[in-house]
N, CA, C and O of each residue as an XYZ file, in Angstrom:
1008
protein
N      75.976     82.218     57.635
C      74.229     82.512     57.668
C      73.525     81.431     57.336
O      72.393     81.590     56.880
N      74.112     80.021     57.518
C      73.524     78.571     56.993
C      72.318     78.403     57.444
O      71.456     77.817     56.790
N      72.052     79.078     59.038
C      71.103     78.707     59.673
C      69.852     79.568     59.331
O      68.768     79.315     59.857
N      70.009     80.568     58.462
C      69.031     81.069     58.035
C      68.346     80.664     56.892
O      67.223     81.086     56.616
N      69.218     79.548     55.945
C      68.442     78.982     54.748
C      67.127     78.247     55.114
O      66.770     77.663     56.137
N      66.519     78.488     53.894
C      64.961     77.430     54.166
C      65.259     76.755     52.659
O      65.512     77.475     51.692
N      65.206     75.395     52.573
C      65.141     74.587     51.507
C      64.344     73.234     51.490
O      64.660     72.287     52.209
N      63.435     73.217     50.738
C      62.762     72.083     50.348
C      63.092     71.607     49.166
O      63.348     72.395     48.256
N      63.149     70.136     48.957
C      63.584     69.154     47.825
C      62.559     67.996     47.783
O      62.462     67.098     48.620
N      61.806     68.166     46.663
C      61.148     67.263     45.918
C      59.700     67.166     47.135
O      59.014     66.154     46.995
N      59.384     67.876     47.945
C      58.386     67.710     49.143
C      56.822     67.787     47.935
O      56.442     68.528     47.028
N      56.259     66.368     48.724
C      55.196     66.176     48.694
C      54.393     65.992     50.055
O      54.790     65.430     51.075
N      53.112     66.629     49.812
C      52.310     66.186     51.077
C      50.808     65.699     50.610
O      50.261     66.138     49.598
N      50.192     64.675     51.541
C      49.195     63.968     50.910
C      48.272     64.069     52.360
O      48.713     63.511     53.365
N      47.251     64.650     52.399
C      46.137     64.784     53.486
C      45.706     63.501     53.906
O      45.921     62.656     53.038
N      45.264     63.135     54.758
C      44.835     61.866     55.253
C      43.549     61.494     54.249
O      43.252     60.301     54.178
N      42.949     62.240     53.647
C      41.599     62.445     52.796
C      42.337     61.831     51.411
O      41.706     61.342     50.474
N      43.811     61.956     51.473
C      43.957     61.593     49.948
C      44.274     62.632     48.692
O      44.590     62.452     47.516
N      43.999     63.992     49.643
C      44.366     65.252     48.642
C      45.770     65.254     48.803
O      46.388     64.777     49.754
N      46.248     65.844     47.773
C      47.890     65.848     47.428
C      47.849     67.294     47.095
O      47.506     67.815     46.034
N      48.261     67.845     48.192
C      48.113     69.245     48.374
C      49.532     69.912     48.141
O      49.607     71.125     47.945
N      50.619     69.129     48.163
C      52.026     69.491     47.293
C      52.403     68.401     46.853
O      52.319     67.264     47.317
N      53.063     69.019     45.410
C      53.497     67.779     44.438
C      54.930     68.160     43.922
O      55.150     68.862     42.935
N      55.996     67.513     44.850
C      57.226     67.617     43.943
C      57.844     68.896     44.253
O      58.533     69.478     43.415
N      57.622     69.383     45.468
C      58.147     71.065     45.543
C      59.647     70.943     45.895
O      60.177     70.230     46.747
N      60.183     71.794     45.050
C      61.530     72.409     45.452
C      61.836     73.696     45.238
O      61.632     74.335     44.206
N      62.505     74.193     46.588
C      62.770     75.546     46.606
C      63.718     76.134     47.957
O      63.589     75.961     49.168
N      64.612     76.822     47.228
C      65.465     77.399     48.255
C      65.519     78.756     48.589
O      65.641     79.580     47.682
N      65.429     79.195     50.042
C      65.103     80.743     50.301
C      66.356     81.045     50.998
O      66.596     80.167     51.827
N      67.371     82.104     50.959
C      68.610     82.516     51.579
C      68.306     83.731     52.765
O      67.203     84.183     53.072
N      69.235     83.991     53.153
C      69.235     84.580     54.253
C      68.851     86.206     53.786
O      69.380     86.724     52.802
N      67.847     86.917     54.655
C      67.387     88.111     54.414
C      66.393     87.964     53.063
O      65.878     89.047     52.786
N      66.163     87.309     52.523
C      65.049     87.430     51.263
C      63.710     87.594     52.103
O      63.491     87.233     53.260
N      62.834     88.269     51.156
C      61.726     88.584     51.375
C      60.910     87.976     50.256
O      60.869     88.602     49.197
N      60.166     86.678     50.375
C      59.555     85.818     49.063
C      57.992     86.088     49.606
O      57.591     86.178     50.766
N      57.321     86.175     48.452
C      56.102     85.962     48.825
C      55.479     84.459     48.185
O      56.122     83.826     47.348
N      54.371     84.074     48.616
C      54.011     82.687     47.907
C      52.534     82.956     47.249
O      51.574     82.968     48.020
N      52.368     83.124     46.163
C      50.854     83.464     45.799
C      50.576     82.452     44.765
O      51.430     81.941     44.041
N      48.872     82.116     44.749
C      48.255     81.326     44.252
C      46.717     81.660     44.541
O      46.319     82.476     45.373
N      45.886     80.832     43.649
C      44.382     80.762     43.944
C      44.181     79.997     45.272
O      45.041     79.266     45.765
N      42.821     80.263     45.864
C      42.747     79.239     47.060
C      42.825     77.611     46.696
O      42.305     77.198     45.659
N      43.437     76.814     47.520
C      43.778     75.412     47.416
C      44.894     75.292     46.723
O      45.179     74.206     46.217
N      45.673     76.348     46.594
C      46.978     76.020     45.352
C      48.336     75.214     46.131
O      49.358     74.734     45.641
N      47.809     75.309     47.685
C      49.147     74.637     48.497
C      49.984     75.820     49.374
O      51.019     75.503     49.960
N      49.621     76.788     49.408
C      50.520     77.946     50.092
C      50.375     77.640     51.516
O      51.463     77.557     52.086
N      49.295     77.437     52.298
C      49.262     77.390     53.538
C      49.944     75.935     54.068
O      50.602     75.745     55.091
N      49.522     74.888     52.921
C      50.161     73.649     53.346
C      51.711     73.857     53.437
O      52.398     73.483     54.388
N      52.183     74.523     52.289
C      53.986     74.559     52.406
C      54.477     75.184     53.535
O      55.616     75.016     53.969
N      53.445     76.066     54.126
C      54.143     77.236     55.171
C      54.011     76.362     56.375
O      54.803     76.657     57.270
N      53.128     75.260     56.648
C      53.341     74.244     57.698
C      54.301     73.511     57.968
O      54.899     73.360     59.033
N      54.540     72.754     56.347
C      55.613     72.010     56.461
C      57.125     72.827     56.716
O      58.083     72.099     56.457
N      57.407     73.907     57.078
C      58.397     74.681     57.020
C      58.457     74.975     58.611
O      59.529     75.501     58.910
N      57.616     74.782     59.676
C      57.714     74.993     61.269
C      57.399     73.605     61.745
O      57.433     73.327     62.944
N      57.037     72.575     60.650
C      57.110     71.290     61.471
C      55.581     70.989     61.812
O      55.273     69.936     62.369
N      54.691     71.893     61.479
C      53.090     71.461     61.926
C      52.618     70.333     61.326
O      51.823     69.480     61.718
N      53.522     70.523     59.835
C      52.883     69.232     59.115
C      54.332     68.481     58.768
O      55.352     69.160     58.884
N      54.445     67.009     58.318
C      55.468     66.460     57.847
C      55.291     66.298     56.739
O      54.183     65.878     56.406
N      56.280     66.555     55.740
C      56.182     65.858     54.341
C      56.003     64.284     54.106
O      56.760     63.484     54.656
N      54.802     63.818     53.132
C      54.619     62.876     53.113
C      55.732     62.390     52.208
O      55.606     61.174     52.070
N      56.818     62.879     51.509
C      58.047     62.283     50.711
C      58.936     63.618     50.419
O      58.406     64.721     50.282
N      59.972     63.462     50.358
C      60.800     64.709     50.171
C      61.155     65.251     51.690
O      60.549     64.981     52.727
N      62.509     66.235     51.492
C      62.691     67.103     52.949
C      62.626     68.420     52.927
O      62.711     69.076     51.889
N      62.496     68.820     53.879
C      62.525     70.349     54.414
C      63.934     70.344     55.453
O      64.292     69.475     56.248
N      64.566     71.658     55.113
C      65.431     72.208     55.849
C      65.601     73.284     56.301
O      65.713     74.191     55.475
N      65.699     73.664     57.871
C      65.958     75.072     58.338
C      67.407     75.270     58.687
O      67.836     74.918     59.786
N      68.052     75.741     57.912
C      69.419     76.094     58.237
C      70.285     74.467     58.035
O      70.308     73.721     57.056
N      70.986     74.320     59.496
C      71.451     73.097     59.606
C      70.569     72.136     59.906
O      71.073     71.025     60.071
N      69.130     72.238     60.057
C      68.668     71.122     60.670
C      67.421     70.841     59.681
O      66.676     71.687     59.188
N      67.378     69.250     59.494
C      66.516     68.999     58.730
C      64.850     68.652     59.492
O      64.710     67.953     60.495
N      63.771     69.293     58.774
C      62.797     69.541     59.854
C      62.094     67.908     60.053
O      61.439     67.385     59.151
N      62.390     67.166     61.522
C      61.718     65.912     61.824
C      61.395     66.502     63.220
O      61.788     67.551     63.731
N      60.424     65.371     63.781
C      60.301     65.349     65.341
C      61.217     65.511     65.969
O      60.934     66.236     66.922
N      62.563     65.119     65.959
C      63.337     65.112     67.003
C      64.334     66.443     66.714
O      65.433     66.463     67.268
N      63.877     67.696     65.724
C      64.876     68.937     65.689
C      63.614     69.784     65.862
O      63.786     70.944     65.488
N      62.665     69.572     66.225
C      61.169     70.601     66.040
C      61.530     71.839     66.963
O      61.222     72.971     66.590
N      62.236     71.609     68.266
C      62.675     72.635     69.144
C      63.687     73.714     68.564
O      63.657     74.938     68.693
N      64.640     72.864     67.853
C      65.769     73.829     67.110
C      64.749     74.614     66.104
O      64.568     75.826     66.224
N      64.240     74.005     65.324
C      63.689     74.619     64.190
C      62.578     76.084     64.376
O      62.523     77.126     63.724
N      61.738     75.570     65.623
C      61.186     76.598     66.015
C      61.227     77.810     66.697
O      60.358     78.679     66.769
N      62.879     77.746     67.431
C      63.591     78.825     67.871
C      63.994     79.608     66.565
O      64.273     80.765     66.879
N      64.117     79.400     65.272
C      64.636     80.072     64.168
C      63.329     80.400     63.428
O      63.259     81.534     62.954
N      62.625     79.843     63.315
C      61.294     79.982     62.480
C      59.795     80.615     63.569
O      59.111     80.061     64.430
N      59.794     81.896     63.016
C      58.400     82.344     63.510
C      57.330     82.437     62.729
O      57.232     83.106     61.701
N      56.225     81.503     63.417
C      55.016     81.714     62.335
C      53.841     82.341     63.076
O      53.427     82.051     64.199
N      53.345     83.342     62.145
C      51.863     84.116     62.296
C      50.825     83.412     61.529
O      50.887     83.480     60.302
N      49.937     82.785     62.053
C      48.798     82.099     61.310
C      47.736     82.973     60.761
O      47.701     84.128     61.184
N      47.096     82.695     60.113
C      46.075     83.353     59.189
C      45.174     83.917     60.215
O      44.989     85.133     60.162
N      44.526     83.173     61.229
C      43.675     83.694     62.322
C      44.554     83.931     63.287
O      45.270     82.951     63.492
N      44.783     84.857     63.965
C      45.347     85.062     65.215
C      44.735     85.023     66.552
O      45.227     85.522     67.565
N      43.563     84.355     66.466
C      42.965     83.578     67.454
C      43.594     82.183     67.591
O      43.271     81.570     68.609
N      44.443     81.574     66.733
C      44.918     80.319     67.077
C      46.271     80.799     67.779
O      46.983     79.839     68.074
N      46.666     81.721     68.031
C      48.175     82.329     68.780
C      47.667     83.009     70.066
O      48.436     83.022     71.027
N      46.224     83.681     70.203
C      45.975     84.629     71.420
C      45.025     83.598     72.365
O      43.822     83.503     72.123
N      45.629     82.868     73.413
C      44.700     82.133     74.291
C      45.236     82.387     75.649
O      44.886     81.562     76.492
N      46.038     83.384     76.061
C      46.519     83.398     77.694
C      45.320     84.409     78.271
O      44.496     84.792     77.440
N      45.199     84.802     79.481
C      44.480     85.598     79.915
C      44.671     87.152     79.533
O      43.779     87.980     79.714
N      45.854     87.439     79.017
C      46.080     88.828     78.519
C      46.928     89.099     77.616
O      47.838     88.272     77.553
N      46.984     89.958     76.873
C      48.242     89.833     75.784
C      49.659     89.909     76.207
O      50.586     89.506     75.505
N      49.807     90.484     77.479
C      50.838     90.262     77.826
C      51.661     89.048     78.024
O      52.842     88.807     77.776
N      50.538     88.235     78.627
C      51.047     86.952     78.916
C      51.200     86.123     77.629
O      52.033     85.226     77.503
N      50.332     86.498     76.696
C      50.397     85.750     75.132
C      51.916     86.141     74.580
O      52.606     85.323     73.972
N      52.320     87.416     74.853
C      53.894     87.566     74.321
C      55.305     87.161     74.947
O      56.422     86.999     74.456
N      54.717     87.055     76.407
C      55.764     86.148     77.116
C      55.882     84.946     77.028
O      56.962     84.501     77.416
N      54.790     83.894     76.466
C      54.427     82.629     76.742
C      55.689     82.017     75.771
O      56.363     81.086     76.209
N      55.951     82.561     74.507
C      57.220     81.715     73.828
C      58.290     81.927     74.610
O      58.705     80.937     75.213
N      58.928     83.083     74.788
C      60.243     83.235     75.573
C      60.180     82.416     76.783
O      61.076     81.627     77.082
N      59.339     82.562     77.336
C      59.244     81.735     79.104
C      59.322     79.942     78.777
O      59.825     79.183     79.606
N      58.962     79.632     77.952
C      58.795     78.143     77.571
C      60.575     78.240     76.904
O      61.174     77.187     77.119
N      61.184     79.008     76.377
C      62.623     78.987     76.071
C      63.325     78.868     76.937
O      64.490     78.557     76.687
N      62.877     79.078     78.392
C      63.683     79.275     79.582
C      64.472     80.960     79.920
O      65.518     81.044     80.562
N      63.874     81.962     79.459
C      64.024     83.135     79.753
C      63.077     83.242     81.139
O      62.104     82.518     81.347
N      63.620     84.423     82.155
C      63.064     84.665     83.243
C      63.316     85.825     83.519
O      64.159     86.297     82.757
N      62.900     86.616     84.401
C      63.167     87.770     85.286
C      63.501     88.955     84.051
O      62.810     89.012     83.033
N      64.630     89.856     84.300
C      64.585     90.930     83.619
C      64.815     90.778     82.136
O      64.508     91.761     81.461
N      65.272     89.785     81.541
C      65.485     89.374     80.443
C      64.147     88.985     79.550
O      63.937     89.296     78.377
N      63.417     88.321     80.314
C      62.105     88.275     79.656
C      61.108     89.380     79.607
O      60.271     89.575     78.725
N      61.341     90.128     80.769
C      60.803     91.549     80.623
C      61.131     92.637     79.682
O      60.435     93.645     79.560
N      62.251     92.394     78.998
C      62.851     93.067     78.092
C      62.529     93.006     76.661
O      62.371     93.880     75.809
N      62.464     91.417     76.636
C      61.793     90.750     75.216
C      60.167     91.118     75.123
O      59.651     91.608     74.119
N      59.573     90.847     76.149
C      58.204     91.364     75.900
C      57.807     92.918     75.666
O      56.992     93.271     74.814
N      58.498     93.804     76.543
C      58.406     95.413     76.298
C      58.855     95.528     74.721
O      58.214     96.205     73.917
N      59.852     94.900     74.431
C      60.393     95.653     73.274
C      59.345     94.845     71.952
O      59.185     95.404     70.867
N      58.805     93.691     72.228
C      57.876     93.168     71.205
C      56.581     94.171     71.325
O      55.998     94.590     70.324
N      56.290     94.428     72.352
C      55.117     95.313     72.620
C      55.274     96.495     71.745
O      54.459     96.854     70.896
N      56.442     97.089     72.043
C      56.717     98.300     71.601
C      56.522     98.318     70.429
O      55.749     99.183     70.020
N      57.106     97.434     69.504
C      58.002     97.435     68.142
C      56.400     97.361     67.269
O      56.433     97.677     66.079
N      55.189     96.992     67.812
C      54.085     96.598     67.172
C      52.995     97.749     67.613
O      51.818     97.734     67.251
N      53.608     98.776     68.481
C      52.709     99.886     69.197
C      51.736     99.462     69.774
O      50.620     99.903     69.500
N      51.941     98.433     70.780
C      50.707     98.067     71.523
C      50.932     97.964     73.041
O      50.287     97.219     73.777
N      51.932     98.805     73.435
C      52.319     98.758     75.033
C      50.776     98.796     75.731
O      50.246     97.994     76.500
N      50.386     99.786     75.272
C      48.999     99.979     76.093
C      47.705     98.902     76.193
O      46.667     99.093     76.827
N      47.986     97.949     75.550
C      46.819     97.019     75.688
C      47.445     95.635     76.020
O      46.961     94.564     75.654
N      48.677     95.795     76.818
C      49.695     94.630     77.729
C      48.447     94.053     78.359
O      48.232     92.898     77.991
N      47.521     94.579     79.258
C      47.050     93.928     80.533
C      45.133     93.546     79.604
O      44.110     93.202     80.196
N      45.256     93.718     78.512
C      43.818     93.320     77.964
C      43.782     91.969     77.401
O      44.578     91.461     76.611
N      42.786     91.496     77.906
C      42.263     90.261     77.436
C      42.007     89.914     75.978
O      41.143     90.653     75.507
N      42.509     88.980     75.073
C      42.561     89.127     73.782
C      41.097     89.004     73.188
O      41.007     89.302     71.997
N      39.991     88.628     73.802
C      38.877     88.570     73.173
C      38.330     89.706     73.355
O      37.162     89.784     72.974
N      39.005     91.044     74.030
C      38.827     92.652     73.839
C      39.698     93.257     72.973
O      39.904     94.468     73.051
N      40.312     92.465     72.040
C      40.994     93.315     71.002
C      40.184     93.218     69.699
O      39.307     92.421     69.367
N      40.794     94.377     68.987
C      39.870     94.444     67.329
C      40.893     93.370     66.795
O      41.820     92.756     67.322
N      40.331     93.396     65.504
C      41.025     92.118     64.560
C      42.595     92.761     64.166
O      43.572     92.020     64.053
N      42.657     94.095     63.999
C      43.964     94.615     63.755
C      44.833     94.617     65.132
O      46.032     94.513     64.871
N      44.554     94.710     66.562
C      45.447     94.355     67.603
C      45.518     93.112     67.769
O      46.621     92.755     68.183
N      44.568     92.070     67.567
C      45.093     91.083     67.846
C      46.084     90.616     66.910
O      47.042     90.012     67.393
N      46.020     90.832     65.276
C      47.095     91.121     64.398
C      48.496     91.241     64.851
O      49.428     90.468     64.629
N      48.484     92.428     65.575
C      49.648     92.934     66.286
C      50.157     92.146     67.134
O      51.302     91.699     67.072
N      49.257     91.893     68.081
C      49.786     91.057     69.364
C      50.140     89.431     68.860
O      50.743     88.625     69.568
N      49.577     89.126     67.356
C      50.241     87.317     67.459
C      51.610     88.014     66.631
O      52.560     87.233     66.571
N      51.779     89.003     66.160
C      52.946     89.064     65.641
C      54.297     89.341     66.475
O      55.424     88.859     66.366
N      53.717     90.362     67.406
C      54.472     90.428     68.999
C      54.548     89.223     69.711
O      55.587     89.038     70.344
N      53.693     88.380     69.748
C      54.078     86.965     70.542
C      55.351     86.391     69.745
O      56.275     85.904     70.396
N      55.406     86.440     68.429
C      56.513     85.629     67.708
C      58.065     86.462     67.656
O      59.186     85.957     67.610
N      57.646     88.017     67.684
C      58.751     88.764     67.870
C      59.529     88.616     69.252
O      60.749     88.766     69.322
N      58.892     88.373     70.117
C      59.469     88.016     71.339
C      60.418     87.162     71.462
O      61.398     87.360     72.181
N      60.174     85.803     70.565
C      61.196     84.880     70.495
C      62.520     85.236     69.426
O      63.385     84.411     69.132
N      62.481     86.273     69.057
C      63.617     86.670     68.351
C      64.038     85.800     67.001
O      65.190     85.431     66.774
N      63.087     85.583     66.290
C      63.128     84.334     65.122
C      64.073     85.123     64.188
O      64.219     86.343     64.253
N      64.708     84.298     63.305
C      65.858     84.550     62.083
C      64.750     84.523     60.804
O      64.895     85.332     59.887
N      63.849     83.735     60.793
C      62.760     83.988     59.765
C      61.482     84.005     60.179
O      61.121     83.417     61.199
N      60.725     84.656     59.448
C      59.544     84.999     60.242
C      58.520     84.453     58.721
O      58.631     85.090     57.674
N      57.669     83.353     58.812
C      56.699     83.171     58.106
C      55.145     83.642     58.508
O      54.621     83.538     59.617
N      54.561     84.190     57.286
C      52.897     85.056     57.652
C      52.050     84.491     56.673
O      52.213     84.712     55.473
N      51.267     83.861     57.069
C      49.933     83.513     56.200
C      48.821     84.594     56.444
O      48.149     84.683     57.471
N      48.726     85.463     55.255
C      47.408     86.314     55.013
C      47.727     87.400     56.103
O      46.937     87.705     56.996
N      48.854     87.894     55.945
C      48.983     89.062     57.339
C      48.009     90.172     57.254
O      47.638     90.716     58.294
N      47.513     90.595     55.968
C      46.611     91.778     56.271
C      45.172     91.478     56.024
O      44.399     92.372     55.681
N      44.645     89.765     56.254
C      43.618     89.549     56.507
C      42.860     90.495     57.612
O      43.384     90.692     58.708
N      41.364     91.171     57.191
C      40.856     91.739     58.407
C      41.389     93.186     58.940
O      41.042     93.855     59.914
N      42.250     93.383     58.046
C      42.918     94.518     58.857
C      42.356     96.087     57.693
O      42.467     96.057     56.468
N      41.806     97.260     58.459
C      41.458     98.282     57.528
C      42.429     98.906     57.189
O      43.584     98.752     57.587
N      41.887     99.920     56.163
C      43.587    100.329     55.428
C      44.852    100.819     56.189
O      46.006    100.559     55.849
N      44.554    101.419     57.055
C      45.482    102.310     57.973
C      46.310    100.895     58.700
O      47.535    100.779     58.727
N      45.514    100.075     59.156
C      46.183     98.730     59.778
C      46.988     97.920     58.529
O      47.913     97.159     58.816
N      46.661     98.089     57.410
C      47.284     97.451     56.390
C      48.345     98.017     56.302
O      49.406     97.500     56.650
N      48.216     99.337     55.754
C      49.860    100.020     55.697
C      50.831     99.840     56.823
O      52.030     99.724     56.569
N      50.382     99.809     58.058
C      51.370     99.840     59.060
C      51.595     98.195     59.261
O      52.566     97.828     59.924
N      50.949     97.496     58.849
C      51.491     96.278     58.278
C      52.712     96.021     57.591
O      53.707     95.412     57.985
N      52.466     96.619     56.428
C      53.350     96.645     55.267
C      54.504     97.206     55.868
O      55.503     96.521     55.646
N      54.735     98.337     56.635
C      55.779     99.133     57.145
C      56.544     98.133     58.167
O      57.747     97.894     58.061
N      55.605     97.504     59.294
C      56.524     96.250     59.909
C      57.056     95.261     59.313
O      57.887     94.598     59.934
N      56.654     94.857     57.738
C      57.094     93.923     57.072
C      58.530     94.274     56.666
O      59.593     93.760     57.014
N      58.278     95.258     55.862
C      59.434     95.870     55.481
C      60.938     96.176     56.108
O      62.024     96.109     55.531
N      60.590     96.598     57.735
C      61.316     96.845     58.524
C      61.857     95.657     59.534
O      62.547     95.858     60.534
N      61.430     94.470     59.092
C      62.111     93.150     59.468
C      63.171     92.829     58.968
O      63.334     92.648     57.761
N      64.072     92.711     59.879
C      66.018     92.305     58.967
C      65.995     91.362     58.322
O      66.431     91.380     57.171
N      65.345     89.992     59.029
C      65.737     88.814     58.460
C      64.896     88.218     57.038
O      64.376     88.864     56.129
N      64.980     86.908     57.217
C      63.840     85.982     56.281
C      62.571     86.392     56.187
O      62.079     86.598     57.297
N      61.727     86.625     55.127
C      60.151     86.594     55.420
C      59.766     85.816     54.262
O      60.301     86.029     53.174
N      58.769     84.823     54.434
C      58.161     84.334     53.775
C      56.727     84.357     54.027
O      56.203     84.005     55.084
N      55.932     84.929     52.665
C      54.407     85.610     53.227
C      53.731     84.815     52.029
O      54.049     84.699     50.846
N      52.840     84.390     52.665
C      51.616     83.716     51.852
C      50.137     84.454     51.714
O      49.235     84.558     52.544
N      50.220     84.857     50.540
C      48.643     86.265     50.712
C      48.419     86.337     49.035
O      49.226     86.153     48.124
N      47.211     86.628     49.019
C      46.225     87.238     48.266
C      46.558     88.826     47.755
O      46.448     89.305     46.626
N      46.930     89.347     48.806
C      47.246     90.865     48.615
C      48.523     91.044     47.752
O      49.666     91.216     48.176
N      48.082     90.967     46.358
C      49.241     91.312     45.219
C      50.076     92.772     45.851
O      51.277     92.834     46.117
N      49.334     93.579     45.953
C      49.959     95.067     45.979
C      50.930     95.092     47.189
O      51.937     95.799     47.168
N      50.584     94.255     48.308
C      51.480     94.005     49.276
C      52.864     93.450     48.697
O      53.986     93.931     48.854
N      52.524     92.429     48.061
C      53.479     91.608     47.673
C      54.631     92.618     46.955
O      55.830     92.645     47.233
N      53.964     93.393     46.010
C      54.591     94.252     45.081
C      55.756     95.313     46.074
O      56.931     95.537     45.783
N      55.095     95.768     47.126
C      55.940     96.543     48.174
C      57.089     95.944     49.069
O      58.178     96.405     49.410
N      56.382     94.612     49.356
C      57.689     93.959     50.194
C      58.592     93.126     49.856
O      59.709     93.075     50.371
N      58.152     92.357     48.900
C      58.856     90.995     48.243
C      59.517     91.209     47.207
O      58.712     91.202     46.276
N      60.696     91.428     46.779
C      61.204     91.346     45.527
C      61.021     89.985     44.876
O      60.711     90.038     43.686
N      61.146     88.796     45.402
C      60.834     87.552     44.931
C      59.254     87.055     45.108
O      58.578     87.142     46.134
N      58.872     86.531     43.872
C      57.364     85.624     44.373
C      57.649     84.426     43.310
O      58.221     84.331     42.225
N      56.841     83.432     44.330
C      56.752     82.026     44.130
C      55.491     81.919     43.881
O      54.676     82.230     44.750
N      55.024     81.376     42.423
C      53.399     81.221     42.067
C      53.175     79.428     42.459
O      53.879     78.496     42.070
N      52.311     79.393     43.087
C      51.548     78.240     43.268
C      50.623     77.732     42.387
O      49.844     78.645     42.112
N      50.349     76.783     41.846
C      48.812     76.192     41.542
C      48.655     74.666     41.334
O      49.416     73.925     40.712
N      47.601     74.375     41.933
C      47.373     72.855     42.261
C      48.890     71.830     42.935
O      49.134     70.631     42.797
N      49.514     72.711     43.523
C      50.351     72.192     44.408
C      51.675     72.150     43.966
O      52.607     71.844     44.709
N      51.816     72.488     42.611
C      53.033     72.788     42.035
C      53.519     74.120     41.801
O      52.644     74.985     41.750
N      54.676     74.475     41.650
C      55.591     75.744     41.364
C      55.880     76.096     40.006
O      56.832     75.672     39.351
N      54.798     77.079     39.541
C      54.482     77.490     38.066
C      55.453     78.462     37.821
O      56.065     78.329     36.761
N      55.762     79.452     38.569
C      56.772     80.344     38.519
C      57.827     80.559     39.660
O      57.530     80.001     40.716
N      58.898     81.201     39.646
C      59.927     81.570     40.994
C      60.995     82.779     39.907
O      61.854     82.585     39.047
N      60.427     83.913     40.463
C      61.482     84.793     40.023
C      60.967     86.298     40.110
O      59.810     86.460     40.499
N      61.670     87.319     39.804
C      61.372     89.000     40.301
C      59.972     89.151     40.229
O      59.404     88.767     39.207
N      59.178     89.763     41.363
C      57.939     89.910     41.520
C      57.280     90.688     40.266
O      56.200     90.362     39.773
N      58.121     91.815     39.798
C      57.412     92.855     38.683
C      56.846     91.886     37.391
O      55.800     91.772     36.753
N      58.470     91.141     37.419
C      58.415     90.282     35.826
C      57.014     89.297     36.322
O      56.203     89.130     35.412
N      56.697     88.703     37.539
C      55.925     87.674     37.489
C      54.448     88.270     37.195
O      53.520     87.582     36.767
N      54.363     89.765     37.513
C      53.135     90.080     37.805
C      52.473     90.587     36.195
O      51.297     90.641     35.837
N      53.657     90.894     35.482
C      53.423     91.779     34.175
C      52.911     90.446     33.434
O      52.170     90.797     32.515
N      53.039     88.961     33.496
C      53.055     88.278     32.808
C      51.630     87.674     33.017
O      51.276     86.878     33.887
N      50.764     88.343     31.834
C      49.416     87.977     31.935
C      48.698     86.825     31.736
O      47.590     86.502     32.165
N      49.801     86.006     30.733
C      49.299     84.449     30.544
C      49.521     83.804     31.565
O      48.693     82.923     31.797
N      50.531     83.941     32.431
C      51.007     83.135     33.594
C      49.906     83.457     34.832
O      49.756     82.558     35.659
N      49.262     84.489     34.967
C      48.521     84.957     36.193
C      47.272     84.369     35.536
O      46.576     83.818     36.389
N      46.843     84.313     34.517
C      45.686     83.604     33.858
C      45.552     82.230     34.075
O      44.559     81.746     34.618
N      46.317     81.707     33.753
C      46.761     80.322     33.966
C      46.421     79.887     35.073
O      45.480     79.098     35.163
N      47.226     80.378     36.324
C      46.927     80.333     37.677
C      45.918     80.837     38.436
O      45.940     80.859     39.666
N      44.974     81.270     37.707
C      43.641     81.961     38.441
C      44.252     83.099     39.409
O      43.968     83.010     40.603
N      44.971     84.031     39.029
C      45.293     84.937     39.445
C      45.241     86.432     38.751
O      45.544     86.583     37.567
N      44.933     87.241     39.381
C      44.539     89.070     38.927
C      45.810     89.901     38.976
O      46.368     89.951     40.072
N      46.362     90.570     37.945
C      47.381     91.568     38.661
C      47.074     92.374     39.766
O      45.898     92.670     39.978
N      47.795     92.692     40.354
C      47.892     93.846     41.425
C      46.932     95.009     40.678
O      46.750     95.278     39.491
N      46.447     95.523     41.822
C      45.527     96.883     41.572
C      46.430     97.933     40.854
O      46.051     98.420     39.789
N      47.797     98.343     41.505
C      48.421     99.258     41.177
C      49.310     98.921     40.038
O      50.339     99.577     39.878
N      48.942     97.775     39.084
C      49.655     97.635     37.721
C      48.230     97.430     36.703
O      48.379     97.056     35.540
N      47.030     97.680     37.198
C      46.096     97.786     36.139
C      45.748     99.270     35.391
O      45.905    100.373     35.914
N      45.407     99.091     34.486
C      45.288    100.498     34.105
C      43.940    101.350     34.371
O      43.086    100.464     34.404
N      43.411    102.336     34.537
C      42.206    102.972     34.888
C      40.992    102.685     34.366
O      40.849    102.819     33.150
N      40.166    102.350     34.975
C      38.912    101.344     34.487
C      38.221    102.894     33.792
O      37.555    102.612     32.795
N      38.228    104.005     34.005
C      37.644    105.128     33.248
C      38.268    105.304     31.831
O      37.865    104.974     30.715
N      39.271    105.869     32.217
C      40.231    106.186     30.932
C      41.132    105.200     30.046
O      41.743    105.531     29.030
N      41.104    104.179     30.510
C      41.959    102.977     30.331
C      43.614    103.338     30.098
O      44.401    102.733     29.370
N      43.820    104.267     30.772
C      45.624    104.414     30.757
C      46.071    103.578     31.951
O      45.413    103.216     32.926
N      47.458    103.341     31.615
C      48.302    102.289     32.248
C      48.298    103.011     33.735
O      47.660    104.039     33.964
N      49.169    102.265     34.787
C      49.401    103.042     35.901
C      51.037    104.177     35.353
O      51.866    104.065     34.449
N      50.871    104.946     36.213
C      51.852    106.200     36.202
C      51.531    107.291     35.073
O      52.228    108.301     34.975
């Protein structure tokens, strides 16, 4: 399963304006792990994700997806393995209909005919949005767009799923459905989010970023119970781990 491994070695990324968004980040994620990236705004979470799929290339250091170093020459292979759902689904939905969007990726991988139709049908069904196939993206709700963006990635059958703030803009029911979808994905998941209660449910492992560096990497519950660490990294404990604001009793 080496093709499922994600590895960063001493990765630094500096934006053109001189902002050093990542500072010597080293990280290894193995097949089937569900790993959360958490941190305050500006911690480097989104930049790290963009270095995993080749949207950005490290200023120094290296990124490897399975057997491939992430370079301009390997992008096609990397993007067959890594499926990325961006924070704003409007960045991914641009075709006349949702069905066209979901078929876009596998079509560009060379799929045609019955195999293409099967991929699209399965992805739409998995997200529960078959009835939206012929609807233009601008007529979808925020939750429907989010589901459509995920379906467009699932149709490419990635081994590694990367998500940036997957519950943004979702109502409580949509959020619960998103959590169940993420729990049901069989392969590797890397999720950058401020939704720490989602992290508790989905990700056994959490990586804490602050000012472009990894401050902690370990079991999620252990990290979320470290009040000093959370304070230093400008994070709040998940609501489910806080005491009752009325009686002061802890959870459970």
